[in-house]
Amino acid sequence: MSTLLLNLDFGEPPPKKAVEGNAKHQKFVKKRRLLERRGFLNKKNQRPGKVPKPHAEPPRKGEGPRVDGTWKVPPLAKKKKTAASSSGSEQFLDKKTVPWLTPAPSQKAGSLVAAVDLLGEFQSALPKIKSHPARPRKKGPQKNAAQNSTQAHPESTCSGASQKVPTKMVAIDCEMVGTGPKGHVSSLARCSIVNYSGDVLYDEYVLPPCHIVDYRTRWSGIRRQHMVNATPFKVARSQILKILTGKIVVGHAVHNDFKALQYVHPKALTRDTSHIPPLNRKADCPENATMSLKHLTKKLLNRDIQVGKSGHSSVEDAQATMELYKLVEVEWEEHLAQNPPKD
């Protein structure tokens, strides 16, 4: 038999596993570089490991396979912003828009771990959204506003009919001169009004419409020089009535002052210290007696007024009248609440 000689090369072929491993490594590197260029993967956050091959998209017209056997990945379509999308991170996490986020099925056990690692790298590269804490609701002072307003005005907490007395109460005193036949007609020459605390609200000399016959300086304190720049009666009267209207008016024998003003004040708003029985009882005087302002002031306030030859001071008399009223204010107002005066 003839001998057949075969020229066979018995050299060892290259290991398939090494070649396949190199090809997979090259694909992974190319994919990773593509993700790094597009900003979806940071180099620092990269973890070593095998990444499964993503789903290959069908080739488009005019495109062909690359040298390494992979298809060119087309640029991602930009999704329009809508009111429903609150941030850009929702667009990147949409698997329908970004197909390479879904790992390809593999029978290897390590492919699941690699897919989880790759998804974690993508999520770490996304911007973090800060959530603003809910603002706490303000509580408190709105409900207690009414209580604070009453505490700020302690005077308005008086019981009974005197709740609004301090802000709507004045004391008045007038000085008169003699006009008419033999000076027997009393005409207004000075008027003073003070508030509940005794502060002066009005103090003016008044020029009577008639010729002055008797100045009555011994009692009124009015002299000729006081009438030079005095306020005319009509002007002074309108100014005074603006102050008195709607207020409680305190006076001693105040009906004489109203007569000089040619004015009638409601009795329910009038307090005459010459006809207050509790005041007379405090001064140890008969309840029905009409006591002078000078006597009551000396007896109850231990102060001298209307002394000397210079005449009376209407400001001093009005302040003394208000202080006398305050001594019996609560008792007298309770009496008037139960027995209101009739006009």
Short mmCIF file of C-alpha atoms in Angstrom, two decimals:
data_model
loop_
_atom_site.label_atom_id
_atom_site.label_comp_id
_atom_site.label_asym_id
_atom_site.label_seq_id
_atom_site.Cartn_x
_atom_site.Cartn_y
_atom_site.Cartn_z
CA MET A 1 0.00 0.00 0.00
CA SER A 2 1.15 3.36 -0.82
CA THR A 3 1.73 5.65 2.02
CA LEU A 4 -0.41 8.79 2.12
CA LEU A 5 1.25 11.76 3.55
CA LEU A 6 -1.02 14.53 4.83
CA ASN A 7 0.41 17.96 5.52
CA LEU A 8 -1.53 18.73 8.69
CA ASP A 9 -0.77 21.49 11.18
CA PHE A 10 -1.29 20.19 14.64
CA GLY A 11 -0.74 23.58 16.34
CA GLU A 12 -3.12 24.52 19.11
CA PRO A 13 -5.90 26.91 18.01
CA PRO A 14 -6.47 30.12 20.02
CA PRO A 15 -8.81 29.69 22.91
CA LYS A 16 -12.31 30.71 21.97
CA LYS A 17 -13.09 31.95 25.43
CA ALA A 18 -10.24 34.46 25.32
CA VAL A 19 -11.29 35.78 21.89
CA GLU A 20 -14.90 36.00 22.94
CA GLY A 21 -13.89 37.70 26.14
CA ASN A 22 -11.88 40.30 24.28
CA ALA A 23 -14.74 41.07 21.92
CA LYS A 24 -17.20 41.48 24.79
CA HIS A 25 -14.75 43.70 26.59
CA GLN A 26 -14.35 45.90 23.55
CA LYS A 27 -18.11 46.21 23.18
CA PHE A 28 -18.49 47.12 26.84
CA VAL A 29 -15.76 49.77 26.55
CA LYS A 30 -17.42 51.31 23.49
CA LYS A 31 -20.80 51.37 25.17
CA ARG A 32 -19.35 52.90 28.29
CA ARG A 33 -17.55 55.62 26.34
CA LEU A 34 -20.78 56.40 24.49
CA LEU A 35 -22.64 56.79 27.82
CA GLU A 36 -19.83 58.94 29.21
CA ARG A 37 -19.97 61.29 26.22
CA ARG A 38 -23.72 61.68 26.61
CA GLY A 39 -23.41 62.37 30.34
CA PHE A 40 -25.25 59.29 31.61
CA LEU A 41 -22.25 57.69 33.28
CA ASN A 42 -19.42 59.21 35.34
CA LYS A 43 -15.96 57.76 35.27
CA LYS A 44 -15.56 57.93 39.07
CA ASN A 45 -18.74 55.99 39.71
CA GLN A 46 -17.79 53.23 37.25
CA ARG A 47 -17.66 49.76 38.72
CA PRO A 48 -15.77 46.86 37.19
CA GLY A 49 -17.88 44.00 35.93
CA LYS A 50 -19.47 42.60 32.87
CA VAL A 51 -22.45 44.44 31.45
CA PRO A 52 -24.96 42.44 29.47
CA LYS A 53 -25.48 43.30 25.86
CA PRO A 54 -28.48 45.64 25.48
CA HIS A 55 -31.28 45.02 23.05
CA ALA A 56 -30.11 45.62 19.54
CA GLU A 57 -32.34 47.99 17.61
CA PRO A 58 -33.31 47.10 14.05
CA PRO A 59 -31.14 48.75 11.41
CA ARG A 60 -32.43 51.91 9.81
CA LYS A 61 -32.18 52.99 6.19
CA GLY A 62 -28.69 54.05 5.20
CA GLU A 63 -27.07 52.44 8.27
CA GLY A 64 -24.89 49.35 8.33
CA PRO A 65 -23.05 47.29 10.85
CA ARG A 66 -19.83 48.56 12.30
CA VAL A 67 -16.49 46.82 12.03
CA ASP A 68 -16.90 45.29 15.46
CA GLY A 69 -20.26 43.80 14.49
CA THR A 70 -22.49 46.25 16.43
CA TRP A 71 -25.09 48.60 15.00
CA LYS A 72 -24.87 52.33 15.33
CA VAL A 73 -27.06 53.63 18.14
CA PRO A 74 -29.25 56.54 16.94
CA PRO A 75 -29.51 59.70 19.10
CA LEU A 76 -32.27 59.71 21.64
CA ALA A 77 -35.44 61.60 20.77
CA LYS A 78 -36.01 64.61 22.98
CA LYS A 79 -39.22 64.41 24.89
CA LYS A 80 -41.30 67.57 25.11
CA LYS A 81 -41.81 69.02 28.52
CA THR A 82 -45.33 68.85 29.84
CA ALA A 83 -47.00 70.03 32.99
CA ALA A 84 -47.17 66.45 34.24
CA SER A 85 -43.35 66.01 34.18
CA SER A 86 -42.00 67.66 37.31
CA SER A 87 -38.29 67.10 36.52
CA GLY A 88 -35.93 65.89 33.80
CA SER A 89 -35.15 62.72 35.72
CA GLU A 90 -38.53 61.20 34.76
CA GLN A 91 -37.64 61.40 31.05
CA PHE A 92 -34.39 59.48 31.54
CA LEU A 93 -36.06 56.78 33.61
CA ASP A 94 -38.73 56.09 31.01
CA LYS A 95 -37.84 52.64 29.61
CA LYS A 96 -39.90 53.13 26.47
CA THR A 97 -37.94 56.26 25.51
CA VAL A 98 -34.51 54.86 26.54
CA PRO A 99 -34.43 51.17 25.47
CA TRP A 100 -30.84 50.52 26.52
CA LEU A 101 -31.84 50.77 30.19
CA THR A 102 -33.54 47.38 29.92
CA PRO A 103 -30.89 44.62 30.16
CA ALA A 104 -31.02 41.76 27.67
CA PRO A 105 -32.06 38.36 29.01
CA SER A 106 -29.13 36.11 29.76
CA GLN A 107 -28.69 32.64 31.17
CA LYS A 108 -25.62 33.60 33.12
CA ALA A 109 -26.07 34.10 36.82
CA GLY A 110 -23.84 37.18 36.93
CA SER A 111 -25.90 39.11 34.33
CA LEU A 112 -28.57 40.13 36.91
CA VAL A 113 -25.93 41.59 39.21
CA ALA A 114 -24.32 43.47 36.35
CA ALA A 115 -27.68 44.93 35.30
CA VAL A 116 -28.37 46.16 38.85
CA ASP A 117 -24.91 47.72 39.06
CA LEU A 118 -25.35 49.54 35.75
CA LEU A 119 -28.79 50.90 36.74
CA GLY A 120 -27.34 52.09 40.05
CA GLU A 121 -24.62 53.98 38.21
CA PHE A 122 -27.19 55.70 36.00
CA GLN A 123 -29.36 56.74 38.97
CA SER A 124 -26.36 58.09 40.87
CA ALA A 125 -25.52 60.34 37.93
CA LEU A 126 -29.01 61.90 37.85
CA PRO A 127 -29.54 65.28 39.58
CA LYS A 128 -31.09 65.09 43.01
CA ILE A 129 -34.35 66.89 43.64
CA LYS A 130 -34.65 68.72 46.91
CA SER A 131 -38.03 68.58 48.56
CA HIS A 132 -39.10 71.70 50.40
CA PRO A 133 -40.49 71.10 53.89
CA ALA A 134 -44.08 72.13 54.49
CA ARG A 135 -44.46 75.45 56.21
CA PRO A 136 -46.09 75.27 59.62
CA ARG A 137 -49.32 77.13 60.06
CA LYS A 138 -49.33 80.16 62.25
CA LYS A 139 -51.31 79.81 65.40
CA GLY A 140 -52.32 81.89 68.29
CA PRO A 141 -52.73 85.65 68.41
CA GLN A 142 -55.69 85.88 66.02
CA LYS A 143 -58.08 84.22 68.44
CA ASN A 144 -56.85 86.27 71.39
CA ALA A 145 -56.99 89.61 69.54
CA ALA A 146 -60.24 90.58 71.25
CA GLN A 147 -58.85 89.71 74.67
CA ASN A 148 -55.68 91.72 74.11
CA SER A 149 -57.68 94.76 73.01
CA THR A 150 -59.70 94.70 76.23
CA GLN A 151 -56.55 94.34 78.32
CA ALA A 152 -54.97 97.30 76.56
CA HIS A 153 -57.88 99.53 77.71
CA PRO A 154 -58.57 98.67 81.35
CA GLU A 155 -60.85 101.67 81.74
CA SER A 156 -63.38 100.19 79.34
CA THR A 157 -63.95 97.14 81.58
CA CYS A 158 -66.08 98.99 84.12
CA SER A 159 -69.36 97.31 84.98
CA GLY A 160 -72.84 98.65 84.36
CA ALA A 161 -73.58 101.87 82.53
CA SER A 162 -70.08 103.34 83.13
CA GLN A 163 -68.25 101.11 80.62
CA LYS A 164 -67.82 103.94 78.09
CA VAL A 165 -67.72 106.77 80.63
CA PRO A 166 -63.95 107.55 80.65
CA THR A 167 -63.82 108.19 76.89
CA LYS A 168 -67.19 109.98 76.61
CA MET A 169 -67.27 112.16 79.72
CA VAL A 170 -66.32 115.80 80.19
CA ALA A 171 -66.74 118.43 82.90
CA ILE A 172 -67.70 122.00 82.11
CA ASP A 173 -67.69 125.32 83.96
CA CYS A 174 -68.60 128.74 82.64
CA GLU A 175 -68.06 132.30 83.89
CA MET A 176 -70.64 134.96 83.17
CA VAL A 177 -70.79 138.75 82.99
CA GLY A 178 -73.80 141.09 83.37
CA THR A 179 -75.56 142.44 80.30
CA GLY A 180 -78.96 144.02 79.66
CA PRO A 181 -80.80 146.37 82.01
CA LYS A 182 -78.62 147.10 85.05
CA GLY A 183 -76.51 144.04 84.15
CA HIS A 184 -79.01 141.51 85.45
CA VAL A 185 -78.74 139.23 82.38
CA SER A 186 -75.96 136.65 82.68
CA SER A 187 -73.99 136.24 79.43
CA LEU A 188 -71.19 133.82 78.68
CA ALA A 189 -67.69 135.35 78.97
CA ARG A 190 -65.46 132.27 79.52
CA CYS A 191 -65.90 128.50 79.06
CA SER A 192 -63.58 125.68 80.17
CA ILE A 193 -63.98 121.97 79.43
CA VAL A 194 -61.81 119.15 80.85
CA ASN A 195 -61.81 115.41 80.19
CA TYR A 196 -62.14 112.52 82.64
CA SER A 197 -58.49 112.87 83.70
CA GLY A 198 -58.76 116.65 84.23
CA ASP A 199 -56.87 117.64 81.07
CA VAL A 200 -58.08 120.86 79.45
CA LEU A 201 -59.97 120.34 76.18
CA TYR A 202 -61.27 123.89 75.74
CA ASP A 203 -60.63 127.21 77.52
CA GLU A 204 -61.57 130.43 75.73
CA TYR A 205 -62.79 133.90 76.58
CA VAL A 206 -66.10 134.64 74.84
CA LEU A 207 -67.34 138.01 73.64
CA PRO A 208 -71.08 138.36 74.40
CA PRO A 209 -73.35 139.62 71.61
CA CYS A 210 -74.66 142.40 73.91
CA HIS A 211 -72.89 145.28 75.62
CA ILE A 212 -71.29 144.32 78.93
CA VAL A 213 -72.66 146.32 81.84
CA ASP A 214 -71.05 144.48 84.77
CA TYR A 215 -67.88 142.36 84.49
CA ARG A 216 -68.49 140.78 87.90
CA THR A 217 -64.75 140.48 88.34
CA ARG A 218 -65.04 139.59 92.03
CA TRP A 219 -66.62 136.26 91.07
CA SER A 220 -66.03 135.74 87.36
CA GLY A 221 -62.43 136.96 87.15
CA ILE A 222 -63.28 138.66 83.82
CA ARG A 223 -61.72 142.06 83.05
CA ARG A 224 -61.98 144.48 80.17
CA GLN A 225 -58.65 143.38 78.58
CA HIS A 226 -59.91 139.79 78.32
CA MET A 227 -62.57 140.89 75.80
CA VAL A 228 -60.12 142.50 73.36
CA ASN A 229 -59.25 139.26 71.53
CA ALA A 230 -62.16 137.17 72.80
CA THR A 231 -63.93 134.66 70.51
CA PRO A 232 -67.35 135.82 69.27
CA PHE A 233 -70.26 134.07 70.95
CA LYS A 234 -71.58 132.29 67.83
CA VAL A 235 -68.16 130.89 66.94
CA ALA A 236 -67.43 129.79 70.51
CA ARG A 237 -70.86 128.20 70.87
CA SER A 238 -70.41 126.02 67.77
CA GLN A 239 -66.97 124.92 69.00
CA ILE A 240 -68.30 124.03 72.44
CA LEU A 241 -71.32 122.08 71.16
CA LYS A 242 -69.06 119.92 68.98
CA ILE A 243 -67.30 118.79 72.16
CA LEU A 244 -70.44 118.26 74.24
CA THR A 245 -72.57 116.44 71.68
CA GLY A 246 -72.98 112.74 72.54
CA LYS A 247 -70.97 112.94 75.76
CA ILE A 248 -71.85 112.76 79.46
CA VAL A 249 -71.45 116.28 80.83
CA VAL A 250 -70.56 116.81 84.49
CA GLY A 251 -71.05 120.22 86.08
CA HIS A 252 -72.03 121.96 89.32
CA ALA A 253 -75.42 123.65 88.85
CA VAL A 254 -74.78 122.90 85.20
CA HIS A 255 -78.18 124.17 84.11
CA ASN A 256 -76.84 127.73 84.48
CA ASP A 257 -73.98 126.92 82.10
CA PHE A 258 -76.39 125.47 79.52
CA LYS A 259 -78.58 128.54 79.81
CA ALA A 260 -75.62 130.82 79.08
CA LEU A 261 -74.79 128.63 76.05
CA GLN A 262 -78.43 128.73 74.94
CA TYR A 263 -78.32 124.96 74.78
CA VAL A 264 -80.28 122.02 76.23
CA HIS A 265 -78.33 118.80 76.92
CA PRO A 266 -80.15 115.43 77.36
CA LYS A 267 -80.83 114.66 81.03
CA ALA A 268 -79.71 111.07 80.57
CA LEU A 269 -76.24 112.44 79.72
CA THR A 270 -76.11 115.10 82.44
CA ARG A 271 -74.47 114.71 85.89
CA ASP A 272 -75.05 117.66 88.24
CA THR A 273 -72.84 117.44 91.36
CA SER A 274 -75.14 119.86 93.18
CA HIS A 275 -77.94 117.21 93.08
CA ILE A 276 -76.20 113.91 93.83
CA PRO A 277 -77.44 112.52 97.18
CA PRO A 278 -74.50 110.11 97.70
CA LEU A 279 -72.12 113.07 97.41
CA ASN A 280 -73.99 115.00 100.08
CA ARG A 281 -73.96 111.96 102.37
CA LYS A 282 -70.22 111.70 102.06
CA ALA A 283 -69.94 115.38 103.02
CA ASP A 284 -72.34 114.88 106.00
CA CYS A 285 -74.88 117.19 104.43
CA PRO A 286 -78.63 116.76 103.85
CA GLU A 287 -79.31 114.71 100.73
CA ASN A 288 -81.75 117.22 99.24
CA ALA A 289 -79.65 120.29 100.05
CA THR A 290 -77.80 122.20 97.31
CA MET A 291 -74.24 122.58 98.52
CA SER A 292 -71.71 124.97 96.97
CA LEU A 293 -68.79 123.65 94.96
CA LYS A 294 -66.37 125.40 97.29
CA HIS A 295 -67.82 123.67 100.37
CA LEU A 296 -67.87 120.16 98.82
CA THR A 297 -64.32 120.52 97.53
CA LYS A 298 -63.05 121.57 100.93
CA LYS A 299 -64.99 118.84 102.74
CA LEU A 300 -64.29 115.88 100.44
CA LEU A 301 -61.10 116.81 98.59
CA ASN A 302 -59.50 118.89 101.34
CA ARG A 303 -58.67 121.64 98.86
CA ASP A 304 -59.47 125.36 98.79
CA ILE A 305 -60.85 126.90 95.62
CA GLN A 306 -62.46 130.24 94.72
CA VAL A 307 -60.29 132.13 97.18
CA GLY A 308 -58.89 135.65 96.86
CA LYS A 309 -60.22 138.74 95.12
CA SER A 310 -59.04 137.82 91.61
CA GLY A 311 -62.18 135.80 90.93
CA HIS A 312 -62.94 132.18 90.10
CA SER A 313 -61.02 130.00 87.64
CA SER A 314 -63.34 128.03 85.38
CA VAL A 315 -60.59 125.47 84.71
CA GLU A 316 -60.07 124.88 88.44
CA ASP A 317 -63.80 124.59 89.05
CA ALA A 318 -64.28 122.09 86.19
CA GLN A 319 -61.43 119.89 87.48
CA ALA A 320 -62.84 119.94 91.02
CA THR A 321 -66.28 118.99 89.68
CA MET A 322 -64.90 115.95 87.87
CA GLU A 323 -62.99 114.78 90.97
CA LEU A 324 -66.12 115.06 93.12
CA TYR A 325 -68.09 113.00 90.62
CA LYS A 326 -65.44 110.25 90.63
CA LEU A 327 -65.94 109.77 94.38
CA VAL A 328 -69.48 108.46 93.84
CA GLU A 329 -69.32 107.42 90.18
CA VAL A 330 -70.01 103.69 90.62
CA GLU A 331 -72.82 104.13 93.15
CA TRP A 332 -74.49 106.94 91.23
CA GLU A 333 -74.29 105.22 87.84
CA GLU A 334 -75.85 102.04 89.27
CA HIS A 335 -78.69 104.17 90.68
CA LEU A 336 -79.24 105.86 87.31
CA ALA A 337 -79.21 102.49 85.54
CA GLN A 338 -82.09 101.32 87.71
CA ASN A 339 -83.88 104.72 87.66
CA PRO A 340 -83.08 106.42 84.35
CA PRO A 341 -83.94 110.13 84.29
CA LYS A 342 -86.75 111.30 82.02
CA ASP A 343 -86.24 114.16 79.62
#
